[in-house]
Amino acid sequence: QVQLVESGGGLVQPGGSLRLSCVASGGIFSTLNLGWYRQAPGKQREWVAHIGSDGYTHYVVSVRGRFTISRDNAQQTIYLQMNSLEPEDTAVYFCSQGYSRGNLYRPISWGQGTPVAVIS
């Protein structure tokens, strides 16, 4: 079982930036497909982005051009760089490990989440 621990959430003004981190343990990191989800208050959890073991990345339309997912295999960490943040990005962000084929992704395990609030 892969364990995932997120960090980096916080309070930011609209237009600001944050970088989320997720450290994975318990698996061969370089072979893992990893992703980010978010859940806003009163809404269902939604997929944001994922990165395959091959390094290919995929994003939900609403964050393309603003968010960047990346991985550092040596640090066993993935990141989500979030720029030009909007109030609609307010949510708890979850790291996940899952199955991936192209732009399709199915999560298997989750971290505990890190909250992001975009407030004027």
Coordinates of C-alpha atoms in Angstrom, one line a residue:
Q1 CA 0.0 0.0 0.0
V2 CA 1.4 3.4 -1.0
Q3 CA 1.2 6.1 1.6
L4 CA 0.8 9.7 0.5
V5 CA 1.3 12.9 2.5
E6 CA 0.4 16.3 1.1
S7 CA 1.6 19.7 2.2
G8 CA 1.7 23.3 0.9
G9 CA -1.9 24.4 1.2
G10 CA -2.9 27.7 2.7
L11 CA -4.7 31.0 2.2
V12 CA -3.9 33.1 -0.9
Q13 CA -5.4 36.1 -2.6
P14 CA -6.9 35.8 -6.1
G15 CA -4.1 35.9 -8.7
G16 CA -1.6 34.4 -6.3
S17 CA 0.3 31.2 -6.4
L18 CA 0.8 28.1 -4.3
R19 CA 2.8 24.9 -4.7
L20 CA 1.5 21.7 -3.3
S21 CA 3.8 18.7 -2.5
C22 CA 3.0 15.0 -2.1
V23 CA 5.5 12.6 -0.7
A24 CA 4.9 8.9 -1.6
S25 CA 6.3 5.9 0.3
G26 CA 5.7 2.2 0.2
G27 CA 6.1 1.6 -3.5
I28 CA 8.6 1.9 -6.3
F29 CA 8.1 5.6 -6.9
S30 CA 9.3 5.7 -10.5
T31 CA 6.6 3.2 -11.5
L32 CA 3.7 5.0 -9.9
N33 CA 1.0 7.0 -11.7
L34 CA 0.1 9.9 -9.4
G35 CA -2.5 12.6 -9.5
W36 CA -4.3 15.5 -7.8
Y37 CA -7.9 15.8 -7.0
R38 CA -9.9 18.5 -5.2
Q39 CA -13.1 18.7 -3.3
A40 CA -14.8 22.1 -2.8
P41 CA -17.3 22.6 0.0
G42 CA -20.6 20.9 -0.8
K43 CA -19.3 19.4 -4.1
Q44 CA -18.0 16.1 -5.3
R45 CA -14.3 15.3 -5.5
E46 CA -13.0 16.1 -9.0
W47 CA -9.9 15.1 -10.8
V48 CA -7.4 18.0 -11.4
A49 CA -4.4 16.5 -13.1
H50 CA -2.3 13.4 -13.2
I51 CA 1.2 12.4 -14.2
G52 CA 2.2 9.0 -15.5
S53 CA 5.3 7.0 -14.7
D54 CA 6.4 8.1 -18.1
G55 CA 6.1 11.7 -17.2
Y56 CA 3.2 12.5 -19.4
T57 CA 0.8 15.0 -17.9
H58 CA -3.0 15.6 -18.2
Y59 CA -5.2 18.3 -16.8
V60 CA -8.8 19.2 -16.4
V61 CA -9.7 22.0 -18.7
S62 CA -10.4 24.5 -16.0
V63 CA -6.8 24.5 -14.8
R64 CA -4.8 24.2 -18.1
G65 CA -2.3 26.9 -18.5
R66 CA -2.5 27.8 -14.7
F67 CA -1.5 24.6 -12.9
T68 CA 1.5 22.4 -13.6
I69 CA 2.0 18.9 -12.2
S70 CA 5.5 17.5 -12.0
R71 CA 7.5 14.7 -10.3
D72 CA 10.9 14.3 -8.7
N73 CA 11.6 10.6 -8.6
A74 CA 14.7 11.1 -6.5
Q75 CA 12.7 12.9 -3.8
Q76 CA 9.7 10.5 -4.2
T77 CA 7.5 13.6 -4.5
I78 CA 5.0 15.1 -6.9
Y79 CA 4.1 18.8 -7.1
L80 CA 1.2 20.9 -8.2
Q81 CA 2.3 24.4 -9.0
M82 CA -0.8 26.6 -9.0
N83 CA -0.7 30.0 -10.5
S84 CA -3.3 32.7 -11.2
L85 CA -5.5 31.2 -8.5
E86 CA -9.2 32.0 -8.5
P87 CA -11.8 31.8 -5.8
E88 CA -13.2 28.7 -7.6
D89 CA -10.0 26.9 -6.9
T90 CA -10.8 26.9 -3.2
A91 CA -11.0 23.2 -2.1
V92 CA -9.2 20.5 -0.2
Y93 CA -6.6 19.1 -2.5
F94 CA -5.8 15.3 -2.4
C95 CA -2.9 13.4 -3.8
S96 CA -3.6 10.0 -5.2
Q97 CA -1.9 7.0 -6.6
G98 CA -3.7 5.0 -9.3
Y99 CA -4.0 3.4 -12.7
S100 CA -3.3 5.4 -15.8
R101 CA -3.8 4.9 -19.5
G102 CA -3.3 8.1 -21.5
N103 CA -5.7 10.7 -20.3
L104 CA -7.7 8.1 -18.3
Y105 CA -6.9 7.8 -14.6
R106 CA -8.4 5.8 -11.8
P107 CA -7.3 6.4 -8.2
I108 CA -6.5 3.6 -5.8
S109 CA -5.2 5.3 -2.7
W110 CA -5.4 8.8 -1.2
G111 CA -3.5 11.2 1.0
Q112 CA -5.2 13.1 3.8
G113 CA -5.6 16.3 1.8
T114 CA -4.3 19.8 2.2
P115 CA -6.7 22.8 2.1
V116 CA -6.4 25.7 -0.3
A117 CA -8.5 28.9 0.2
V118 CA -8.4 31.7 -2.4
I119 CA -10.0 34.7 -0.7
S120 CA -9.8 38.5 -1.4

